[in-house]
PDB file of C-alpha atoms in Angstrom:
ATOM      1  CA  MET A 257     -21.278   5.288  16.954  1.00 90.00           C
ATOM      2  CA  ARG A 258     -21.334   4.760  20.722  1.00 92.00           C
ATOM      3  CA  ILE A 259     -19.929   7.412  23.019  1.00 93.00           C
ATOM      4  CA  GLU A 260     -19.437   7.733  26.760  1.00 91.00           C
ATOM      5  CA  THR A 261     -21.056  10.891  28.078  1.00 91.00           C
ATOM      6  CA  LYS A 262     -20.898  12.835  31.314  1.00 90.00           C
ATOM      7  CA  PHE A 263     -24.646  13.200  31.878  1.00 86.00           C
ATOM      8  CA  HIS A 264     -26.301  10.695  29.557  1.00 83.00           C
ATOM      9  CA  ALA A 265     -24.326   7.485  30.274  1.00 87.00           C
ATOM     10  CA  THR A 266     -23.326   5.584  27.124  1.00 92.00           C
ATOM     11  CA  ILE A 267     -25.379   6.565  24.125  1.00 91.00           C
ATOM     12  CA  GLU A 268     -25.586   5.877  20.444  1.00 92.00           C
ATOM     13  CA  ILE A 269     -25.099   8.909  18.216  1.00 92.00           C
ATOM     14  CA  ASP A 270     -25.359   9.415  14.494  1.00 92.00           C
ATOM     15  CA  SER A 271     -22.014  10.637  13.158  1.00 90.00           C
ATOM     16  CA  ALA A 272     -23.985  13.134  11.048  1.00 92.00           C
ATOM     17  CA  ASP A 273     -24.884  14.858  14.330  1.00 94.00           C
ATOM     18  CA  LYS A 274     -21.236  15.553  15.163  1.00 96.00           C
ATOM     19  CA  TRP A 275     -19.962  19.122  15.223  1.00 98.00           C
ATOM     20  CA  CYS A 276     -16.353  19.614  14.194  1.00 98.00           C
ATOM     21  CA  PHE A 277     -14.311  22.257  16.023  1.00 98.00           C
ATOM     22  CA  PRO A 278     -11.268  22.287  13.704  1.00 96.00           C
ATOM     23  CA  LYS A 279      -9.138  24.092  16.294  1.00 94.00           C
ATOM     24  CA  GLY A 280     -10.706  22.637  19.418  1.00 96.00           C
ATOM     25  CA  ILE A 281     -11.785  24.979  22.209  1.00 97.00           C
ATOM     26  CA  PRO A 282      -9.361  27.159  24.249  1.00 97.00           C
ATOM     27  CA  GLY A 283      -8.074  24.882  27.023  1.00 96.00           C
ATOM     28  CA  PHE A 284      -9.247  21.790  25.100  1.00 97.00           C
ATOM     29  CA  GLU A 285      -7.376  22.156  21.827  1.00 95.00           C
ATOM     30  CA  ASN A 286      -7.389  18.405  21.168  1.00 95.00           C
ATOM     31  CA  GLU A 287     -11.158  18.080  21.432  1.00 96.00           C
ATOM     32  CA  THR A 288     -12.464  18.579  17.917  1.00 97.00           C
ATOM     33  CA  ASP A 289     -15.600  16.435  17.861  1.00 97.00           C
ATOM     34  CA  PHE A 290     -18.672  17.291  19.911  1.00 97.00           C
ATOM     35  CA  VAL A 291     -22.377  16.558  19.967  1.00 97.00           C
ATOM     36  CA  LEU A 292     -25.199  18.688  21.354  1.00 96.00           C
ATOM     37  CA  LEU A 293     -27.415  16.690  23.681  1.00 94.00           C
ATOM     38  CA  PRO A 294     -30.689  17.784  25.246  1.00 91.00           C
ATOM     39  CA  ILE A 295     -31.122  18.026  29.002  1.00 87.00           C
ATOM     40  CA  GLU A 296     -34.258  16.209  29.942  1.00 82.00           C
ATOM     41  CA  GLY A 297     -36.811  18.598  31.381  1.00 79.00           C
ATOM     42  CA  SER A 298     -35.005  21.719  30.185  1.00 80.00           C
ATOM     43  CA  ASP A 299     -35.952  23.676  27.106  1.00 81.00           C
ATOM     44  CA  SER A 300     -33.198  26.241  27.394  1.00 85.00           C
ATOM     45  CA  LEU A 301     -30.113  24.211  28.317  1.00 89.00           C
ATOM     46  CA  GLN A 302     -28.163  21.657  26.301  1.00 93.00           C
ATOM     47  CA  VAL A 303     -24.915  19.757  26.787  1.00 94.00           C
ATOM     48  CA  LEU A 304     -21.993  20.161  24.430  1.00 96.00           C
ATOM     49  CA  GLN A 305     -20.337  16.776  24.868  1.00 96.00           C
ATOM     50  CA  SER A 306     -16.948  15.729  23.489  1.00 96.00           C
ATOM     51  CA  THR A 307     -17.291  12.444  21.616  1.00 95.00           C
ATOM     52  CA  LYS A 308     -13.830  11.317  22.803  1.00 95.00           C
ATOM     53  CA  GLN A 309     -13.491  12.530  26.391  1.00 94.00           C
ATOM     54  CA  GLN A 310     -16.371  11.659  28.659  1.00 93.00           C
ATOM     55  CA  GLU A 311     -15.536  14.366  31.213  1.00 93.00           C
ATOM     56  CA  VAL A 312     -15.388  17.169  28.633  1.00 95.00           C
ATOM     57  CA  ALA A 313     -18.998  18.373  28.578  1.00 95.00           C
ATOM     58  CA  PHE A 314     -20.247  21.934  28.826  1.00 96.00           C
ATOM     59  CA  ILE A 315     -23.683  23.225  29.697  1.00 94.00           C
ATOM     60  CA  VAL A 316     -24.673  25.629  26.927  1.00 96.00           C
ATOM     61  CA  ALA A 317     -27.628  27.897  26.274  1.00 94.00           C
ATOM     62  CA  ASN A 318     -28.936  30.314  23.693  1.00 93.00           C
ATOM     63  CA  PRO A 319     -27.575  33.648  24.965  1.00 94.00           C
ATOM     64  CA  TYR A 320     -30.403  35.619  23.341  1.00 91.00           C
ATOM     65  CA  THR A 321     -32.954  34.031  25.670  1.00 86.00           C
ATOM     66  CA  LEU A 322     -30.884  34.954  28.736  1.00 84.00           C
ATOM     67  CA  VAL A 323     -29.618  38.462  28.046  1.00 84.00           C
ATOM     68  CA  THR A 324     -30.854  41.443  26.123  1.00 82.00           C
ATOM     69  CA  ASP A 325     -28.816  43.579  23.742  1.00 85.00           C
ATOM     70  CA  TYR A 326     -26.325  40.925  22.746  1.00 91.00           C
ATOM     71  CA  THR A 327     -24.947  41.714  19.339  1.00 92.00           C
ATOM     72  CA  PHE A 328     -21.483  41.252  17.889  1.00 94.00           C
ATOM     73  CA  GLU A 329     -19.798  41.013  14.543  1.00 93.00           C
ATOM     74  CA  LEU A 330     -18.317  37.778  13.287  1.00 95.00           C
ATOM     75  CA  ASP A 331     -14.607  38.212  12.671  1.00 94.00           C
ATOM     76  CA  TYR A 332     -13.169  37.274   9.317  1.00 94.00           C
ATOM     77  CA  ALA A 333     -11.064  34.451  10.792  1.00 94.00           C
ATOM     78  CA  THR A 334     -14.277  32.753  11.962  1.00 96.00           C
ATOM     79  CA  ILE A 335     -16.133  33.392   8.693  1.00 96.00           C
ATOM     80  CA  ASP A 336     -13.151  31.920   6.866  1.00 95.00           C
ATOM     81  CA  LEU A 337     -12.677  28.873   9.130  1.00 95.00           C
ATOM     82  CA  LEU A 338     -16.369  27.978   9.207  1.00 97.00           C
ATOM     83  CA  GLU A 339     -16.937  28.895   5.540  1.00 97.00           C
ATOM     84  CA  ILE A 340     -19.914  31.090   6.382  1.00 97.00           C
ATOM     85  CA  SER A 341     -21.644  32.699   3.429  1.00 96.00           C
ATOM     86  CA  GLN A 342     -25.121  33.492   4.810  1.00 94.00           C
ATOM     87  CA  PRO A 343     -26.204  34.775   8.241  1.00 92.00           C
ATOM     88  CA  GLU A 344     -28.857  32.020   8.287  1.00 94.00           C
ATOM     89  CA  GLU A 345     -26.098  29.418   8.411  1.00 96.00           C
ATOM     90  CA  ILE A 346     -25.090  30.197  11.956  1.00 96.00           C
ATOM     91  CA  MET A 347     -26.323  29.308  15.399  1.00 97.00           C
ATOM     92  CA  VAL A 348     -24.905  30.913  18.543  1.00 97.00           C
ATOM     93  CA  LEU A 349     -24.630  29.314  21.986  1.00 97.00           C
ATOM     94  CA  GLY A 350     -22.868  30.382  25.169  1.00 97.00           C
ATOM     95  CA  ILE A 351     -21.019  28.231  27.722  1.00 97.00           C
ATOM     96  CA  LEU A 352     -22.445  28.407  31.240  1.00 94.00           C
ATOM     97  CA  SER A 353     -20.496  28.257  34.472  1.00 93.00           C
ATOM     98  CA  MET A 354     -23.062  26.673  36.764  1.00 88.00           C
ATOM     99  CA  LYS A 355     -23.079  27.848  40.352  1.00 85.00           C
ATOM    100  CA  GLN A 356     -25.086  26.970  43.420  1.00 81.00           C
ATOM    101  CA  PRO A 357     -27.563  28.658  43.841  1.00 80.00           C
ATOM    102  CA  TYR A 358     -28.567  28.834  40.176  1.00 78.00           C
ATOM    103  CA  HIS A 359     -28.853  32.624  40.010  1.00 80.00           C
ATOM    104  CA  GLN A 360     -25.112  32.888  40.636  1.00 85.00           C
ATOM    105  CA  SER A 361     -24.427  30.994  37.429  1.00 88.00           C
ATOM    106  CA  THR A 362     -22.847  32.918  34.582  1.00 92.00           C
ATOM    107  CA  ILE A 363     -22.677  32.733  30.805  1.00 94.00           C
ATOM    108  CA  ASN A 364     -19.594  33.487  28.744  1.00 96.00           C
ATOM    109  CA  LEU A 365     -20.609  36.279  26.372  1.00 96.00           C
ATOM    110  CA  GLN A 366     -17.062  37.211  25.427  1.00 96.00           C
ATOM    111  CA  ALA A 367     -16.403  33.905  23.717  1.00 97.00           C
ATOM    112  CA  PRO A 368     -19.610  32.688  22.048  1.00 98.00           C
ATOM    113  CA  LEU A 369     -19.761  29.309  20.321  1.00 98.00           C
ATOM    114  CA  ILE A 370     -20.494  29.764  16.633  1.00 98.00           C
ATOM    115  CA  PHE A 371     -22.008  26.787  14.791  1.00 98.00           C
ATOM    116  CA  GLN A 372     -22.186  26.622  11.001  1.00 98.00           C
ATOM    117  CA  VAL A 373     -25.330  24.551  10.517  1.00 97.00           C
ATOM    118  CA  ARG A 374     -24.712  23.665   6.852  1.00 96.00           C
ATOM    119  CA  ASN A 375     -21.261  22.068   7.184  1.00 97.00           C
ATOM    120  CA  LYS A 376     -21.398  21.331  10.946  1.00 97.00           C
ATOM    121  CA  LYS A 377     -18.176  23.193  11.687  1.00 98.00           C
ATOM    122  CA  ALA A 378     -17.951  25.223  14.860  1.00 98.00           C
ATOM    123  CA  LYS A 379     -15.651  27.492  16.806  1.00 98.00           C
ATOM    124  CA  GLN A 380     -15.468  29.387  20.061  1.00 98.00           C
ATOM    125  CA  MET A 381     -14.937  32.935  18.819  1.00 97.00           C
ATOM    126  CA  ILE A 382     -13.200  35.399  21.126  1.00 96.00           C
ATOM    127  CA  LEU A 383     -14.600  38.932  21.009  1.00 94.00           C
ATOM    128  CA  ASN A 384     -12.238  41.875  21.395  1.00 88.00           C
ATOM    129  CA  ASP A 385     -15.127  43.795  22.924  1.00 86.00           C
ATOM    130  CA  PRO A 386     -14.978  45.113  26.498  1.00 86.00           C
ATOM    131  CA  ARG A 387     -18.812  45.312  26.676  1.00 89.00           C
ATOM    132  CA  PHE A 388     -18.955  41.558  27.160  1.00 91.00           C
ATOM    133  CA  THR A 389     -17.470  39.458  29.929  1.00 92.00           C
ATOM    134  CA  VAL A 390     -16.599  35.802  30.368  1.00 93.00           C
ATOM    135  CA  ARG A 391     -18.877  35.698  33.434  1.00 92.00           C
ATOM    136  CA  HIS A 392     -22.110  37.505  32.650  1.00 92.00           C
ATOM    137  CA  PRO A 393     -24.697  36.950  35.418  1.00 88.00           C
ATOM    138  CA  LEU A 394     -27.713  34.883  34.378  1.00 82.00           C
ATOM    139  CA  ASP A 395     -30.131  36.600  36.697  1.00 64.00           C
ATOM    140  CA  LYS A 396     -30.275  39.670  34.483  1.00 51.00           C
ATOM    141  CA  GLY A 397     -33.276  38.846  32.357  1.00 46.00           C
ATOM    142  CA  GLY A 398     -34.427  35.490  31.052  1.00 44.00           C
ATOM    143  CA  ASN A 399     -34.940  32.480  33.338  1.00 40.00           C
TER     144      ASN A 399
ATOM    145  CA  MET B 236      12.224  31.010  21.112  1.00 94.00           C
ATOM    146  CA  LEU B 237      13.677  33.377  18.550  1.00 95.00           C
ATOM    147  CA  VAL B 238      14.642  36.672  20.193  1.00 96.00           C
ATOM    148  CA  LEU B 239      15.198  39.830  18.123  1.00 96.00           C
ATOM    149  CA  SER B 240      16.005  43.393  19.186  1.00 96.00           C
ATOM    150  CA  ARG B 241      14.159  46.107  17.288  1.00 96.00           C
ATOM    151  CA  LYS B 242      14.091  49.908  17.348  1.00 96.00           C
ATOM    152  CA  VAL B 243      11.045  52.107  16.843  1.00 97.00           C
ATOM    153  CA  ASN B 244       9.711  51.866  13.297  1.00 97.00           C
ATOM    154  CA  GLU B 245      11.662  48.704  12.582  1.00 97.00           C
ATOM    155  CA  VAL B 246       9.788  45.711  11.241  1.00 97.00           C
ATOM    156  CA  ILE B 247       9.678  41.973  11.682  1.00 97.00           C
ATOM    157  CA  GLN B 248       8.430  40.103   8.642  1.00 97.00           C
ATOM    158  CA  ILE B 249       6.840  36.697   9.227  1.00 96.00           C
ATOM    159  CA  ALA B 250       6.347  34.495   6.186  1.00 95.00           C
ATOM    160  CA  ASP B 251       5.316  36.615   3.210  1.00 95.00           C
ATOM    161  CA  ASN B 252       2.137  38.085   4.618  1.00 96.00           C
ATOM    162  CA  ILE B 253       2.612  39.172   8.238  1.00 97.00           C
ATOM    163  CA  GLU B 254       4.407  42.359   9.204  1.00 97.00           C
ATOM    164  CA  ILE B 255       4.963  43.496  12.778  1.00 97.00           C
ATOM    165  CA  ARG B 256       6.135  47.082  13.316  1.00 98.00           C
ATOM    166  CA  ILE B 257       7.277  48.650  16.585  1.00 97.00           C
ATOM    167  CA  LEU B 258       5.398  51.971  16.701  1.00 98.00           C
ATOM    168  CA  GLU B 259       6.313  53.423  20.069  1.00 97.00           C
ATOM    169  CA  VAL B 260       8.095  52.548  23.309  1.00 96.00           C
ATOM    170  CA  LYS B 261       6.962  54.496  26.349  1.00 97.00           C
ATOM    171  CA  GLY B 262       8.041  53.322  29.810  1.00 96.00           C
ATOM    172  CA  ASP B 263       7.104  49.639  30.043  1.00 96.00           C
ATOM    173  CA  THR B 264       4.581  49.811  27.192  1.00 97.00           C
ATOM    174  CA  VAL B 265       5.349  48.924  23.599  1.00 96.00           C
ATOM    175  CA  ARG B 266       2.848  49.797  20.854  1.00 97.00           C
ATOM    176  CA  ILE B 267       2.914  47.362  17.990  1.00 97.00           C
ATOM    177  CA  GLY B 268       1.300  47.548  14.565  1.00 97.00           C
ATOM    178  CA  ILE B 269       0.425  44.269  12.899  1.00 97.00           C
ATOM    179  CA  GLU B 270      -0.395  43.812   9.234  1.00 97.00           C
ATOM    180  CA  ALA B 271      -1.731  40.357   8.470  1.00 96.00           C
ATOM    181  CA  PRO B 272      -4.379  38.715   6.297  1.00 95.00           C
ATOM    182  CA  LYS B 273      -7.889  39.078   7.760  1.00 92.00           C
ATOM    183  CA  SER B 274      -8.143  35.319   8.186  1.00 90.00           C
ATOM    184  CA  ILE B 275      -5.328  35.358  10.777  1.00 92.00           C
ATOM    185  CA  GLU B 276      -6.681  35.637  14.305  1.00 92.00           C
ATOM    186  CA  ILE B 277      -4.839  38.212  16.440  1.00 93.00           C
ATOM    187  CA  LEU B 278      -5.708  38.286  20.148  1.00 93.00           C
ATOM    188  CA  ARG B 279      -4.223  39.583  23.380  1.00 93.00           C
ATOM    189  CA  GLY B 280      -2.621  36.671  25.203  1.00 95.00           C
ATOM    190  CA  GLU B 281      -4.324  37.373  28.533  1.00 95.00           C
ATOM    191  CA  LEU B 282      -7.749  37.310  26.843  1.00 94.00           C
ATOM    192  CA  VAL B 283      -7.088  33.827  25.458  1.00 95.00           C
ATOM    193  CA  GLN B 284      -5.848  32.789  28.935  1.00 97.00           C
ATOM    194  CA  SER B 285      -9.045  34.121  30.521  1.00 96.00           C
ATOM    195  CA  ILE B 286     -11.238  32.187  28.058  1.00 97.00           C
ATOM    196  CA  THR B 287      -9.183  29.043  28.687  1.00 97.00           C
ATOM    197  CA  GLU B 288      -9.637  29.349  32.455  1.00 97.00           C
ATOM    198  CA  THR B 289     -13.362  30.062  32.142  1.00 96.00           C
ATOM    199  CA  ASN B 290     -13.786  26.979  29.946  1.00 97.00           C
ATOM    200  CA  GLN B 291     -11.921  24.817  32.459  1.00 96.00           C
ATOM    201  CA  GLU B 292     -14.032  26.199  35.304  1.00 94.00           C
ATOM    202  CA  ALA B 293     -17.228  25.560  33.327  1.00 94.00           C
ATOM    203  CA  LEU B 294     -16.477  21.821  33.346  1.00 92.00           C
ATOM    204  CA  THR B 295     -17.045  21.728  37.097  1.00 87.00           C
ATOM    205  CA  ILE B 296     -20.763  21.208  37.208  1.00 82.00           C
ATOM    206  CA  ASP B 297     -22.769  20.665  40.355  1.00 74.00           C
ATOM    207  CA  MET B 298     -24.896  17.606  39.602  1.00 76.00           C
ATOM    208  CA  ASP B 299     -27.406  18.486  42.321  1.00 78.00           C
ATOM    209  CA  LEU B 300     -27.927  21.887  40.753  1.00 77.00           C
ATOM    210  CA  LEU B 301     -28.419  20.319  37.353  1.00 76.00           C
ATOM    211  CA  LYS B 302     -31.017  17.943  38.770  1.00 75.00           C
ATOM    212  CA  GLN B 303     -32.839  20.840  40.419  1.00 73.00           C
ATOM    213  CA  LEU B 304     -32.914  22.712  37.122  1.00 68.00           C
ATOM    214  CA  MET B 305     -34.292  19.724  35.304  1.00 67.00           C
ATOM    215  CA  LYS B 306     -37.143  19.541  37.830  1.00 64.00           C
ATOM    216  CA  LYS B 307     -37.759  23.286  37.869  1.00 57.00           C
ATOM    217  CA  GLU B 308     -38.392  23.724  34.173  1.00 49.00           C
TER     218      GLU B 308
END
């Protein structure tokens, strides 16, 4: 299928590459279908692009490459929604708020994106954990 | 919106599997106990609001910055 994207113009995607967010994302509850697209020249950043709304596209990164000591427990609601049975089935990404200059950019560690790689379901899980913030500075470790 | 008045220790039952009990009222703070199936997500409203706002803010992406990053790496 062809989709309009924010950073990659109009592209052809395989519907098997779509990730389904059954409940959308907080603030974008109607956006349930996304694809992960590479950013040319970047190994660490990707774009999470809505397949329906061109302007809904987030820059995402693997939080473990950017911060140390990031561990959390999956809540049962997420395990249930995504039908997770093995730890190997999940992939975790964080949404970046990009700022100029780059070192002022932040990553949302309080609401990680959880992807179930077997059934391609995903969810932004909200952690009830005061150790993590929605705007964690990127300049601490990594990049 | 349904509005109910409750006293301490009184319960509100929602469907057949969610129970909300008023535990304590002290000044302007109410402590509430919630019994619900583990698959039901229970979150503080302001936390959800904060995530919503952060997501909306994250959509504003400086294209120049993105181009710089793509060159840098």
